[in-house]
mmCIF file of C-alpha atoms in Angstrom:
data_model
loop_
_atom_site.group_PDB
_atom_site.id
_atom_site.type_symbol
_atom_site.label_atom_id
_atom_site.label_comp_id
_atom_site.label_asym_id
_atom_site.label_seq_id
_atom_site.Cartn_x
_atom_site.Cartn_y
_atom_site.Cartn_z
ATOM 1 C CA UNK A 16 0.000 0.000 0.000
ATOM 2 C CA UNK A 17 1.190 3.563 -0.968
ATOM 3 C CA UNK A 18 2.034 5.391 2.168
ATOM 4 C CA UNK A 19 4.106 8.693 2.968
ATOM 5 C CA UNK A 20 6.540 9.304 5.633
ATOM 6 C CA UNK A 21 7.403 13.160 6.570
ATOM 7 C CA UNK A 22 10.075 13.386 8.973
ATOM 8 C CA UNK A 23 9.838 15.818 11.349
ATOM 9 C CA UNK A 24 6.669 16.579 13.119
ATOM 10 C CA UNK A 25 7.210 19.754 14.745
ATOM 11 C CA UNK A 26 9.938 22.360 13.631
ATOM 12 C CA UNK A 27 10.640 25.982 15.375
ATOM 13 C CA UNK A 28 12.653 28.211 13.396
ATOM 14 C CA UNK A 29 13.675 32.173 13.267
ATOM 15 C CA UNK A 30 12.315 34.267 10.801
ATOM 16 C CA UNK A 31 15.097 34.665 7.984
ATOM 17 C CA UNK A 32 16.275 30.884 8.574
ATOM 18 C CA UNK A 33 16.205 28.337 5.913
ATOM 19 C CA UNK A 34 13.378 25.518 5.651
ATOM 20 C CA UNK A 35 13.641 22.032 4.905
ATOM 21 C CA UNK A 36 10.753 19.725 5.503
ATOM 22 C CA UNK A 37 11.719 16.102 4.274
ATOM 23 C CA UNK A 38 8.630 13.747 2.663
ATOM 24 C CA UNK A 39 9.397 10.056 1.594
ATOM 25 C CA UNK A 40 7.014 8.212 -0.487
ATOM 26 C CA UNK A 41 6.609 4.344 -1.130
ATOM 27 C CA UNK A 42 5.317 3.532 -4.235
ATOM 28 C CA UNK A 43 7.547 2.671 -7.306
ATOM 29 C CA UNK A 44 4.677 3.610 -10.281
ATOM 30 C CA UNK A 45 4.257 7.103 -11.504
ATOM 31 C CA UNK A 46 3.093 9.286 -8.731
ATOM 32 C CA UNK A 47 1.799 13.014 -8.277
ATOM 33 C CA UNK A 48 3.079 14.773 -5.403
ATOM 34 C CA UNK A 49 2.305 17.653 -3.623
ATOM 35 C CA UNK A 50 1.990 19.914 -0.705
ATOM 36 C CA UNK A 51 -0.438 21.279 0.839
ATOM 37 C CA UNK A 52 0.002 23.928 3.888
ATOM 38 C CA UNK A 53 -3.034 24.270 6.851
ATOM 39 C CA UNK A 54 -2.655 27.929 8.188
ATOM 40 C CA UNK A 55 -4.270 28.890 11.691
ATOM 41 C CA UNK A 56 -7.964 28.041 11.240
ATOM 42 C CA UNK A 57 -7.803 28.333 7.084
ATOM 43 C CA UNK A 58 -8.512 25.238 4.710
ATOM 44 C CA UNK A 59 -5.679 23.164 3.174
ATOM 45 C CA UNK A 60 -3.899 24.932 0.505
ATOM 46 C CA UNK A 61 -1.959 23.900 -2.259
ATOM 47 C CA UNK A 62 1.671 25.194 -2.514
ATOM 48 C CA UNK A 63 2.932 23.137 -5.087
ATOM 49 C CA UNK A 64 2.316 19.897 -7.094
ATOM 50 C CA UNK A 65 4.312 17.480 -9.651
ATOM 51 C CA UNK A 66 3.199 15.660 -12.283
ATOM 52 C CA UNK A 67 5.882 15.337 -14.509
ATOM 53 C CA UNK A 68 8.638 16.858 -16.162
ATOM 54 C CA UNK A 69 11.420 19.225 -14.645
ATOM 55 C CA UNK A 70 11.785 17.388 -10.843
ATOM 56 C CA UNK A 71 12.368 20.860 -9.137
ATOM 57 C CA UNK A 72 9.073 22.524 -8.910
ATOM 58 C CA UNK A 73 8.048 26.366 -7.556
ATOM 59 C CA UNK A 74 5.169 27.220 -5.529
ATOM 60 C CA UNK A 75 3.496 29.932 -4.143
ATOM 61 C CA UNK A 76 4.931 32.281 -1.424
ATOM 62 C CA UNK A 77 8.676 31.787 -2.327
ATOM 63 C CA UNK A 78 8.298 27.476 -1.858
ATOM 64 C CA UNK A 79 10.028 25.103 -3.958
ATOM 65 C CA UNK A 80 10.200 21.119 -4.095
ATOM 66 C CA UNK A 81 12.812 18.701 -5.601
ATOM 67 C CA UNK A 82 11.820 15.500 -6.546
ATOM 68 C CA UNK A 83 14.225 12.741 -6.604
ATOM 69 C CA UNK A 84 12.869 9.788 -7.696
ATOM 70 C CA UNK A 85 15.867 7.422 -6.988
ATOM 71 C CA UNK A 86 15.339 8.522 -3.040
ATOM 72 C CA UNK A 87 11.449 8.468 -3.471
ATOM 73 C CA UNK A 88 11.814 11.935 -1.798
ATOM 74 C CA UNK A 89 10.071 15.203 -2.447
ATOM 75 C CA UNK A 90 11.656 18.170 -0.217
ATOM 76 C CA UNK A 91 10.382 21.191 0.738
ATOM 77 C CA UNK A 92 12.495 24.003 0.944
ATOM 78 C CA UNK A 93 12.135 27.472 1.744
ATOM 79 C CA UNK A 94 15.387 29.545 1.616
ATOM 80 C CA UNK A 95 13.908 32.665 4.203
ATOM 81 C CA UNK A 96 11.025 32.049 6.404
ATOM 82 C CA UNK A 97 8.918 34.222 7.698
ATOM 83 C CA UNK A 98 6.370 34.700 10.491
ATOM 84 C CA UNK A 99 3.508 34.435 8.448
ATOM 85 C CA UNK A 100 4.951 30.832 7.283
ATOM 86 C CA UNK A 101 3.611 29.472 10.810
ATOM 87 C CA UNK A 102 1.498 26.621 9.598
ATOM 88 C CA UNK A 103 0.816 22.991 9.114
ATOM 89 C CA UNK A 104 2.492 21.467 5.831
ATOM 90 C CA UNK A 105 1.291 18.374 4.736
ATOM 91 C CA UNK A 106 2.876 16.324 1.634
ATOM 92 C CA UNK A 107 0.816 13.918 -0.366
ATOM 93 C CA UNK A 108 0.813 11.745 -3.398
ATOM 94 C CA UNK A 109 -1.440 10.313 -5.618
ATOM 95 C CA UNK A 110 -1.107 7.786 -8.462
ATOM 96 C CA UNK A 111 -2.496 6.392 -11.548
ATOM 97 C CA UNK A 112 -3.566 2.604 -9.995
ATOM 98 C CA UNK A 113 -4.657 3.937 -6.582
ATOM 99 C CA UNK A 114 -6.711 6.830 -8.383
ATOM 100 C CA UNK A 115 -5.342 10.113 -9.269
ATOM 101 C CA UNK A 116 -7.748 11.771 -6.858
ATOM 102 C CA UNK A 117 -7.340 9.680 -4.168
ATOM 103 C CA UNK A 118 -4.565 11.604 -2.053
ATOM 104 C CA UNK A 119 -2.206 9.690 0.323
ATOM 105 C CA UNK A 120 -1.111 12.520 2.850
ATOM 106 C CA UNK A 121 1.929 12.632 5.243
ATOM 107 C CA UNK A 122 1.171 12.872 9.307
ATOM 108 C CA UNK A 123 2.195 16.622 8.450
ATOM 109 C CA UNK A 124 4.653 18.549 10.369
ATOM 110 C CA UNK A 125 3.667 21.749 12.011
ATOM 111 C CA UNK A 126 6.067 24.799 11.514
ATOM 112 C CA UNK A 127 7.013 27.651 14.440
ATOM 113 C CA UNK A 128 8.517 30.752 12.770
ATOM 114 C CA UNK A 129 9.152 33.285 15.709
ATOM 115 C CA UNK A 130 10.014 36.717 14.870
ATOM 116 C CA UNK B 14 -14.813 31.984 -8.736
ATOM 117 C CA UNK B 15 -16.182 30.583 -5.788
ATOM 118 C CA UNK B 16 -14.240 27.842 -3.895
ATOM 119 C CA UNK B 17 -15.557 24.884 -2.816
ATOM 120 C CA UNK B 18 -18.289 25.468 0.117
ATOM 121 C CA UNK B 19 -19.280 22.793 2.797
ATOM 122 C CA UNK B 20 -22.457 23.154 5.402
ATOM 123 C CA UNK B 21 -22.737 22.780 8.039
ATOM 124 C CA UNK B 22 -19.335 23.872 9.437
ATOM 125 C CA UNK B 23 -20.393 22.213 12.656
ATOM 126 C CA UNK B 24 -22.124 19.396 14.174
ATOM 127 C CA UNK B 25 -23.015 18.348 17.419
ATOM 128 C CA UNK B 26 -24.455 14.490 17.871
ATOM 129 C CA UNK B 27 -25.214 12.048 19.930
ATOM 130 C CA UNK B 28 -23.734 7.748 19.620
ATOM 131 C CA UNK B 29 -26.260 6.497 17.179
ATOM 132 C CA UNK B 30 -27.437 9.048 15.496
ATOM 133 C CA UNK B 31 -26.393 10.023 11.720
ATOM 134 C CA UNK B 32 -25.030 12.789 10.248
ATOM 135 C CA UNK B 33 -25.344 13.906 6.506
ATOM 136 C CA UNK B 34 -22.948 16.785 5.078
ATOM 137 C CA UNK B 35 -22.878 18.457 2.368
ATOM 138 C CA UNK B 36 -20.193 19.911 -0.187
ATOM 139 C CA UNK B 37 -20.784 21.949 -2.708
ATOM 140 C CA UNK B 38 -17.464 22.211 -5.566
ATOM 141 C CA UNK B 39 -16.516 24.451 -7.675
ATOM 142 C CA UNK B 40 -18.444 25.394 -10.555
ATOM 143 C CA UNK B 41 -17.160 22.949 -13.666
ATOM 144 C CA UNK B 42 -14.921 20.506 -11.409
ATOM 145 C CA UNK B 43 -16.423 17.091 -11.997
ATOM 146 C CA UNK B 44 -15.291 15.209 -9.154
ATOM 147 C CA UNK B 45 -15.518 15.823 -5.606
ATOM 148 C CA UNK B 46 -13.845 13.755 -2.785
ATOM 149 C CA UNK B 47 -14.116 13.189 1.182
ATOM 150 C CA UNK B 48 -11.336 13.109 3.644
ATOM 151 C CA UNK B 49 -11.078 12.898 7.299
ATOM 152 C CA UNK B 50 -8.474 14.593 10.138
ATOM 153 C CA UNK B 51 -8.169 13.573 13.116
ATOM 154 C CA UNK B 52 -5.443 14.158 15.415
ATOM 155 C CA UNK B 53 -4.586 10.717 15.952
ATOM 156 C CA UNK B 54 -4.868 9.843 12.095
ATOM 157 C CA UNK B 55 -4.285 12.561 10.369
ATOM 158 C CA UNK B 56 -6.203 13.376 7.056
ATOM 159 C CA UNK B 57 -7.283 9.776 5.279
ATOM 160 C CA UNK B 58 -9.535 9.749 2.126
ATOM 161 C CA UNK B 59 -12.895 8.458 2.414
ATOM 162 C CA UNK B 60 -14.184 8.337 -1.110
ATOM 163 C CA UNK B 61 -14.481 9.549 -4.498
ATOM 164 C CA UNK B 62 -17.417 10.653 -7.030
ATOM 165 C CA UNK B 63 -17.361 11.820 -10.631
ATOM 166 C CA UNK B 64 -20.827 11.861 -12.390
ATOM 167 C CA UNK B 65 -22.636 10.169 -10.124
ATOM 168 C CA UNK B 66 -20.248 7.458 -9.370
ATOM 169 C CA UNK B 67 -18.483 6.463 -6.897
ATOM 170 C CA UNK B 68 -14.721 5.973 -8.687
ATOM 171 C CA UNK B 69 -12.420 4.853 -5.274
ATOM 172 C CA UNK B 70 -12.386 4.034 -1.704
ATOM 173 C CA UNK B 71 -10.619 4.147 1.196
ATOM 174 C CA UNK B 72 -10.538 1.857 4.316
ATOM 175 C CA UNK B 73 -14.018 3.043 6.270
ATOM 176 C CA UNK B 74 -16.791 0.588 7.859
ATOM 177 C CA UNK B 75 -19.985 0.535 5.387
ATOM 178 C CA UNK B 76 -21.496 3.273 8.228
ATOM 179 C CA UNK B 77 -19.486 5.929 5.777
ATOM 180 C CA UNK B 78 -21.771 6.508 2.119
ATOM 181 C CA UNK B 79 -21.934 9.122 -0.119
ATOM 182 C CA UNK B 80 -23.288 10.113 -3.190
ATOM 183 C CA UNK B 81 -23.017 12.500 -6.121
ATOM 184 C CA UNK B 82 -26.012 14.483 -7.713
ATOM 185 C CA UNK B 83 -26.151 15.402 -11.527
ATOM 186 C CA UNK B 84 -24.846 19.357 -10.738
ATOM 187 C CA UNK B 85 -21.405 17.284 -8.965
ATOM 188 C CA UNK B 86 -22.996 18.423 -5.816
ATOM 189 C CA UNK B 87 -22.455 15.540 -3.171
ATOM 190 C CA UNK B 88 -23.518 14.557 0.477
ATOM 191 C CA UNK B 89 -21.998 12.188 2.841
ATOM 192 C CA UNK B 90 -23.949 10.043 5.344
ATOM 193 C CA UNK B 91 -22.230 8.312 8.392
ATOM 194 C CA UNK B 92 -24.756 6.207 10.088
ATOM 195 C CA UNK B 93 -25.048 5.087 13.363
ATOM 196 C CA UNK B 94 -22.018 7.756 14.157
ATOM 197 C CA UNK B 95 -19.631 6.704 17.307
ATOM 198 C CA UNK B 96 -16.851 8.451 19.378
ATOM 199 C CA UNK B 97 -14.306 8.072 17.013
ATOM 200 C CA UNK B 98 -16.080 9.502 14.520
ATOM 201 C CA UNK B 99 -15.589 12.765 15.764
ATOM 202 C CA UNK B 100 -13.432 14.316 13.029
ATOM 203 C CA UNK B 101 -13.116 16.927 10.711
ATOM 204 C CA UNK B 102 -14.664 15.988 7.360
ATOM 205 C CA UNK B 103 -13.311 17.296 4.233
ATOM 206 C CA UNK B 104 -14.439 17.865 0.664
ATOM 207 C CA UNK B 105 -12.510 18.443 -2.151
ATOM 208 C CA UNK B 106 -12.950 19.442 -5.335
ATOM 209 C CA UNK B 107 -10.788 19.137 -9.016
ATOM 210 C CA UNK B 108 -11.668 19.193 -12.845
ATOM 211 C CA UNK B 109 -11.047 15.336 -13.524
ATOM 212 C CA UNK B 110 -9.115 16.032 -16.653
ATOM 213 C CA UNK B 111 -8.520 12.341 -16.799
ATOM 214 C CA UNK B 112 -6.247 9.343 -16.299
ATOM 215 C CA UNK B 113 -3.431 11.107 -18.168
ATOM 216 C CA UNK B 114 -2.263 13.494 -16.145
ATOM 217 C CA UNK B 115 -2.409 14.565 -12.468
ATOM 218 C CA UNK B 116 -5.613 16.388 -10.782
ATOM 219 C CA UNK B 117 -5.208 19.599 -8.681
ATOM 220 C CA UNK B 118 -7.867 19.161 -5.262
ATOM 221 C CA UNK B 119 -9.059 22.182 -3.752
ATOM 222 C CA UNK B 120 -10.183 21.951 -0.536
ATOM 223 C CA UNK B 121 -13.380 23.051 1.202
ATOM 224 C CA UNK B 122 -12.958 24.669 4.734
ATOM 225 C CA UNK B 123 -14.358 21.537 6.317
ATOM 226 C CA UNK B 124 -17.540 20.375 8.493
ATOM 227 C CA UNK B 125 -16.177 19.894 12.119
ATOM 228 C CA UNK B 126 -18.010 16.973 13.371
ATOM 229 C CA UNK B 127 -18.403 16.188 17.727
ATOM 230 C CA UNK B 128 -20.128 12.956 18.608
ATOM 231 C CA UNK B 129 -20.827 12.926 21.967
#
């Protein structure tokens, strides 16, 4: 069964710091990745997806993600947070034989950005 | 464009009683799907319409049912609702472009559910 493994579950950083929230996948078909970000009492978001083509992938708000499919990773990074980044980010993936709309999410890690 | 609206965005019930919610997506996305998020589970897919039909499935007891209307509109019924139930409920939106290619979800702001 697909399943998604995000590494750290809380993270506290300073604003200007640099962000990297780690998301393994298992599943060795093509997959669809993404992530989404929960701000304080706000619906699920989506920063930035991958379906194909060019592995490293820009989002909104200054987010990028590389995708490296001989790790079955998809990183987040951010290279300067800020307060306003204080949020819950959660990476999925979807996938051709388990449905392309059926989202396998991460346990999500929840970021602290102090001023 | 209006995003994808859910009602209502709370609940209150009692063990044994059902609950139906609704979602509402956005206006030309053909498939809508349910999740749940739980603290202890984290967010876990329910199910999937598009046109009418249900297209996938997660891992919930038969109590969990939904269905699809012609305008993509869709409910979801959890019968007989218990403690653990208590959850909030998800719906989520995309086009449905097809099998080729990936599907963007956009996500409603959620029905928060308490069984007490």
């Amino acid at each position: 069964a697909q399943s998604v493994s995000q590494h750290n579950h809380h993270v506290i950083l300073s604003e200007a710091a640099s962000l990297e929230l780690g998301c393994n996948y298992s599943y060795g078909g093509t997959v669809n990745l993404f992530w989404y970000v929960q701000y304080p009492g706000q619906h699920l978001q989506l920063l930035l997806k991958y379906f194909s083509g060019d592995p490293l992938v820009k989002g909104i708000k200054g987010f990028e993600a590389e995708f490296i499919k001989s790790k079955f990773s998809f990183n987040l990074r951010k290279p300067s947070v800020q307060w306003s980044d204080t949020a819950e980010y959660f990476c999925a993936v979807s996938s051709f034989s388990g449905g392309y709309n059926k989202l396998i999410f991460g346990a999500g890690t929840r970021l602290a950005v102090h001023p | 464009k209006a995003g994808v609206t859910q009602t209502p965005r709370y609940l209150i019930k009692t063990r044994g009683q059902q609950v139906t919610l609704s979602c509402s997506p956005i206006s030309g996305h053909r498939s809508v799907s349910w999740y749940q998020q739980t603290p202890g589970q984290g967010l876990q897919f329910l199910f999937e319409y598009f046109s009418e039909t249900q297209r996938n499935k997660g891992n919930f007891p038969g109590r969990f049912s939904g269905r699809q209307f012609s305008n993509s509109r869709s409910e979801m019924n959890v019968s007989t609702l218990e403690l653990g139930d208590s959850a909030l409920y998800l719906c989520a939106s995309s086009l449905a472009l097809g099998t080729s290619g990936g599907d963007e979800q956009f996500f409603g702001p959620g029905t928060r559910l308490t069984v007490l």
